Amino acid sequence: MKRLLILLFVFVSVHLSLTAHCNATLSPREQSEAQIRQAITQAASAMKTMQCDFTQTKHLRMLNDKMTSKGRMYYQQTNRLRWEYTTPYSYTFILNDDKVLLKNKQRNDVIDVNKNKLFREIARIMMNSVVGTSLTDDKNFKSTIATNGNEWTATLLPQRKDLKQLFQKIILHFSKKNAMVKQVELIERNGDKTVIELNNIRTNEKISADMFTIR
């Protein structure tokens, strides 16, 4: 459960972490970073819906082993998200306005985010970020951006104490073609690593309201 919340937190924090204000005193390198941040923010603002497949691979340092799971993600502006694991187990997280549904084969749990501090924070970050609002998030992350071939790579270093306890850094890989994230690497403090790859990405297509229904 903790890992799922971390992954969701990362995705909805991306645009807060990578958006900066430009000014005339920026160096050439800073100007380049600012242009990349702006491209990512504009892409987020233009994305009304998104759906894709994902593959999540957990690398265990101590056991020299890895665990792989797969699923689907659906997103709709501004505050609807479905994160669904389908292989090798079934687990679904749905956020719809101020309600969250956690669902597996045994039970369904519905949470009112207004009454739960953790989920309220996740919902707040999502609603403030995915609309493409130009903000900075120095409170949560310090970010740097590099250009590598046909992608941009952003490295996020946690600044808050609770985030530092969870992971060392987050590496986000963006496609230059559409300024969208295609891979996320979560490096935990104990050396374990989770890699999420997004595939078959489709944007601005109609998604059935049933995908976000909470019962």
Short mmCIF file of C-alpha atoms in Angstrom, two decimals:
data_model
loop_
_atom_site.label_atom_id
_atom_site.label_comp_id
_atom_site.label_asym_id
_atom_site.label_seq_id
_atom_site.Cartn_x
_atom_site.Cartn_y
_atom_site.Cartn_z
CA MET A 1 0.00 0.00 0.00
CA LYS A 2 2.79 2.43 0.89
CA ARG A 3 4.49 1.79 -2.45
CA LEU A 4 1.27 2.45 -4.37
CA LEU A 5 0.79 5.78 -2.62
CA ILE A 6 4.40 6.75 -3.35
CA LEU A 7 3.94 5.98 -7.05
CA LEU A 8 0.76 8.01 -7.24
CA PHE A 9 2.37 10.86 -5.35
CA VAL A 10 5.24 10.91 -7.83
CA PHE A 11 3.03 11.03 -10.90
CA VAL A 12 0.82 13.82 -9.66
CA SER A 13 3.82 15.79 -8.38
CA VAL A 14 5.71 15.82 -11.66
CA HIS A 15 4.46 19.12 -13.01
CA LEU A 16 4.76 20.92 -9.71
CA SER A 17 8.35 19.78 -9.42
CA LEU A 18 9.37 20.72 -12.94
CA THR A 19 7.74 24.12 -13.39
CA ALA A 20 9.78 27.28 -12.84
CA HIS A 21 9.42 31.04 -13.35
CA CYS A 22 11.66 32.55 -16.04
CA ASN A 23 13.57 35.80 -15.76
CA ALA A 24 16.18 37.77 -17.71
CA THR A 25 19.06 36.83 -15.39
CA LEU A 26 18.97 33.12 -16.18
CA SER A 27 22.13 31.51 -17.54
CA PRO A 28 21.95 29.64 -20.91
CA ARG A 29 21.70 26.32 -19.04
CA GLU A 30 18.94 27.67 -16.80
CA GLN A 31 17.13 29.09 -19.83
CA SER A 32 17.24 25.66 -21.46
CA GLU A 33 15.86 24.03 -18.31
CA ALA A 34 13.13 26.67 -18.12
CA GLN A 35 12.09 25.96 -21.69
CA ILE A 36 11.87 22.23 -20.95
CA ARG A 37 9.80 22.88 -17.81
CA GLN A 38 7.49 25.10 -19.82
CA ALA A 39 7.06 22.44 -22.52
CA ILE A 40 6.16 19.83 -19.89
CA THR A 41 3.69 22.16 -18.19
CA GLN A 42 2.01 23.04 -21.49
CA ALA A 43 1.69 19.36 -22.37
CA ALA A 44 0.04 18.68 -19.00
CA SER A 45 -2.38 21.56 -19.44
CA ALA A 46 -3.42 20.35 -22.90
CA MET A 47 -3.95 16.77 -21.72
CA LYS A 48 -7.64 16.43 -20.86
CA THR A 49 -7.54 12.64 -20.64
CA MET A 50 -4.84 9.98 -20.68
CA GLN A 51 -4.88 6.20 -20.74
CA CYS A 52 -1.98 3.78 -21.01
CA ASP A 53 -0.55 0.42 -20.06
CA PHE A 54 2.16 0.28 -17.43
CA THR A 55 4.80 -2.21 -16.35
CA GLN A 56 6.15 -1.87 -12.83
CA THR A 57 9.36 -3.68 -11.89
CA LYS A 58 10.58 -3.81 -8.31
CA HIS A 59 14.32 -4.52 -7.99
CA LEU A 60 15.27 -5.94 -4.57
CA ARG A 61 18.91 -5.18 -3.78
CA MET A 62 19.35 -7.60 -0.86
CA LEU A 63 17.77 -10.56 -2.68
CA ASN A 64 19.23 -9.78 -6.11
CA ASP A 65 15.73 -10.37 -7.47
CA LYS A 66 12.92 -8.48 -9.12
CA MET A 67 9.12 -8.54 -9.12
CA THR A 68 7.07 -7.41 -12.11
CA SER A 69 3.45 -6.32 -12.22
CA LYS A 70 1.35 -4.84 -15.00
CA GLY A 71 -1.82 -2.84 -15.35
CA ARG A 72 -3.69 0.12 -16.80
CA MET A 73 -3.93 3.78 -15.89
CA TYR A 74 -6.75 6.17 -16.74
CA TYR A 75 -6.75 9.89 -16.02
CA GLN A 76 -9.25 12.66 -16.62
CA GLN A 77 -8.87 16.34 -15.75
CA THR A 78 -8.88 17.54 -13.17
CA ASN A 79 -9.31 15.05 -10.37
CA ARG A 80 -10.11 11.58 -11.67
CA LEU A 81 -7.58 8.77 -11.72
CA ARG A 82 -7.77 4.99 -12.01
CA TRP A 83 -4.59 3.01 -11.30
CA GLU A 84 -5.31 -0.69 -11.86
CA TYR A 85 -2.98 -3.66 -11.38
CA THR A 86 -4.06 -6.67 -13.45
CA THR A 87 -1.01 -9.01 -13.33
CA PRO A 88 0.00 -10.98 -11.27
CA TYR A 89 -2.68 -9.71 -8.86
CA SER A 90 -5.77 -7.53 -9.05
CA TYR A 91 -5.77 -4.22 -7.19
CA THR A 92 -7.40 -0.90 -8.08
CA PHE A 93 -7.03 2.65 -6.79
CA ILE A 94 -9.66 5.17 -7.96
CA LEU A 95 -9.72 8.87 -7.13
CA ASN A 96 -12.91 10.72 -8.03
CA ASP A 97 -13.23 14.25 -6.66
CA ASP A 98 -13.14 13.88 -2.87
CA LYS A 99 -13.57 10.09 -2.75
CA VAL A 100 -11.00 7.28 -3.01
CA LEU A 101 -11.74 3.62 -3.68
CA LEU A 102 -9.27 0.86 -2.80
CA LYS A 103 -10.40 -2.41 -4.34
CA ASN A 104 -9.14 -5.99 -4.43
CA LYS A 105 -10.82 -9.39 -4.77
CA GLN A 106 -11.71 -9.55 -1.08
CA ARG A 107 -12.99 -6.07 -0.27
CA ASN A 108 -13.70 -2.49 -1.28
CA ASP A 109 -12.74 0.46 0.90
CA VAL A 110 -14.13 3.94 0.24
CA ILE A 111 -12.28 6.85 1.81
CA ASP A 112 -13.40 10.48 2.10
CA VAL A 113 -10.24 12.48 1.38
CA ASN A 114 -11.61 15.39 3.40
CA LYS A 115 -11.43 13.20 6.51
CA ASN A 116 -8.07 11.54 5.81
CA LYS A 117 -4.91 13.67 5.89
CA LEU A 118 -2.80 11.39 3.66
CA PHE A 119 -5.34 11.05 0.88
CA ARG A 120 -6.33 14.71 1.18
CA GLU A 121 -2.70 15.64 0.48
CA ILE A 122 -2.56 13.36 -2.57
CA ALA A 123 -5.79 14.83 -3.91
CA ARG A 124 -4.58 18.39 -3.29
CA ILE A 125 -1.33 17.86 -5.16
CA MET A 126 -3.15 16.24 -8.06
CA MET A 127 -5.72 18.99 -8.47
CA ASN A 128 -3.06 21.70 -8.28
CA SER A 129 -0.68 20.06 -10.72
CA VAL A 130 -2.40 18.23 -13.55
CA VAL A 131 -4.26 21.37 -14.68
CA GLY A 132 -0.86 22.74 -15.74
CA THR A 133 -0.72 25.57 -13.20
CA SER A 134 2.69 27.24 -13.23
CA LEU A 135 4.01 26.52 -9.75
CA THR A 136 7.20 25.46 -8.05
CA ASP A 137 7.43 22.75 -5.43
CA ASP A 138 10.64 23.52 -3.55
CA LYS A 139 8.98 22.31 -0.37
CA ASN A 140 8.85 18.72 -1.65
CA PHE A 141 11.59 18.36 -4.26
CA LYS A 142 14.73 19.93 -5.66
CA SER A 143 14.94 19.13 -9.37
CA THR A 144 17.55 19.22 -12.12
CA ILE A 145 17.05 18.47 -15.81
CA ALA A 146 19.41 16.99 -18.39
CA THR A 147 19.09 16.22 -22.10
CA ASN A 148 19.98 12.66 -23.14
CA GLY A 149 19.48 11.78 -26.79
CA ASN A 150 15.76 11.82 -27.58
CA GLU A 151 14.63 12.32 -23.99
CA TRP A 152 14.78 14.74 -21.08
CA THR A 153 15.80 13.33 -17.71
CA ALA A 154 14.70 15.03 -14.50
CA THR A 155 16.21 14.07 -11.16
CA LEU A 156 14.11 14.92 -8.11
CA LEU A 157 15.71 15.03 -4.66
CA PRO A 158 13.22 14.94 -1.75
CA GLN A 159 13.32 17.89 0.62
CA ARG A 160 10.70 16.99 3.20
CA LYS A 161 11.70 14.71 6.06
CA ASP A 162 8.92 12.18 5.45
CA LEU A 163 9.80 11.93 1.76
CA LYS A 164 13.51 11.50 2.52
CA GLN A 165 12.62 8.54 4.72
CA LEU A 166 10.97 6.83 1.75
CA PHE A 167 13.46 7.31 -1.09
CA GLN A 168 16.79 8.83 -2.07
CA LYS A 169 15.73 10.26 -5.41
CA ILE A 170 13.29 9.98 -8.29
CA ILE A 171 14.35 9.96 -11.93
CA LEU A 172 11.78 10.90 -14.56
CA HIS A 173 12.29 10.22 -18.26
CA PHE A 174 10.36 12.45 -20.68
CA SER A 175 9.93 12.03 -24.41
CA LYS A 176 11.10 15.08 -26.35
CA LYS A 177 8.44 14.33 -28.94
CA ASN A 178 5.42 14.97 -26.71
CA ALA A 179 6.96 16.28 -23.44
CA MET A 180 5.28 13.46 -21.53
CA VAL A 181 6.76 11.17 -18.92
CA LYS A 182 7.47 7.67 -20.24
CA GLN A 183 9.41 6.12 -17.38
CA VAL A 184 9.80 6.70 -13.65
CA GLU A 185 12.57 5.35 -11.42
CA LEU A 186 12.08 5.36 -7.65
CA ILE A 187 15.32 4.80 -5.76
CA GLU A 188 14.58 3.94 -2.13
CA ARG A 189 16.87 4.57 0.82
CA ASN A 190 17.67 0.87 1.23
CA GLY A 191 18.86 0.58 -2.38
CA ASP A 192 15.71 -1.05 -3.76
CA LYS A 193 14.43 0.44 -7.00
CA THR A 194 11.03 0.55 -8.66
CA VAL A 195 10.83 1.26 -12.38
CA ILE A 196 7.53 2.16 -14.07
CA GLU A 197 7.30 2.15 -17.85
CA LEU A 198 4.30 3.68 -19.64
CA ASN A 199 3.29 2.20 -22.99
CA ASN A 200 0.52 2.60 -25.56
CA ILE A 201 -0.21 6.12 -24.33
CA ARG A 202 -3.38 7.71 -25.69
CA THR A 203 -4.47 11.23 -24.85
CA ASN A 204 -7.62 13.32 -25.20
CA GLU A 205 -9.84 10.37 -26.04
CA LYS A 206 -13.17 9.88 -24.31
CA ILE A 207 -13.07 7.66 -21.23
CA SER A 208 -16.24 6.12 -19.85
CA ALA A 209 -17.40 7.60 -16.54
CA ASP A 210 -17.72 4.03 -15.27
CA MET A 211 -13.93 3.83 -15.05
CA PHE A 212 -14.02 6.32 -12.17
CA THR A 213 -17.20 5.11 -10.44
CA ILE A 214 -16.88 4.59 -6.69
CA ARG A 215 -19.42 2.31 -5.00
#
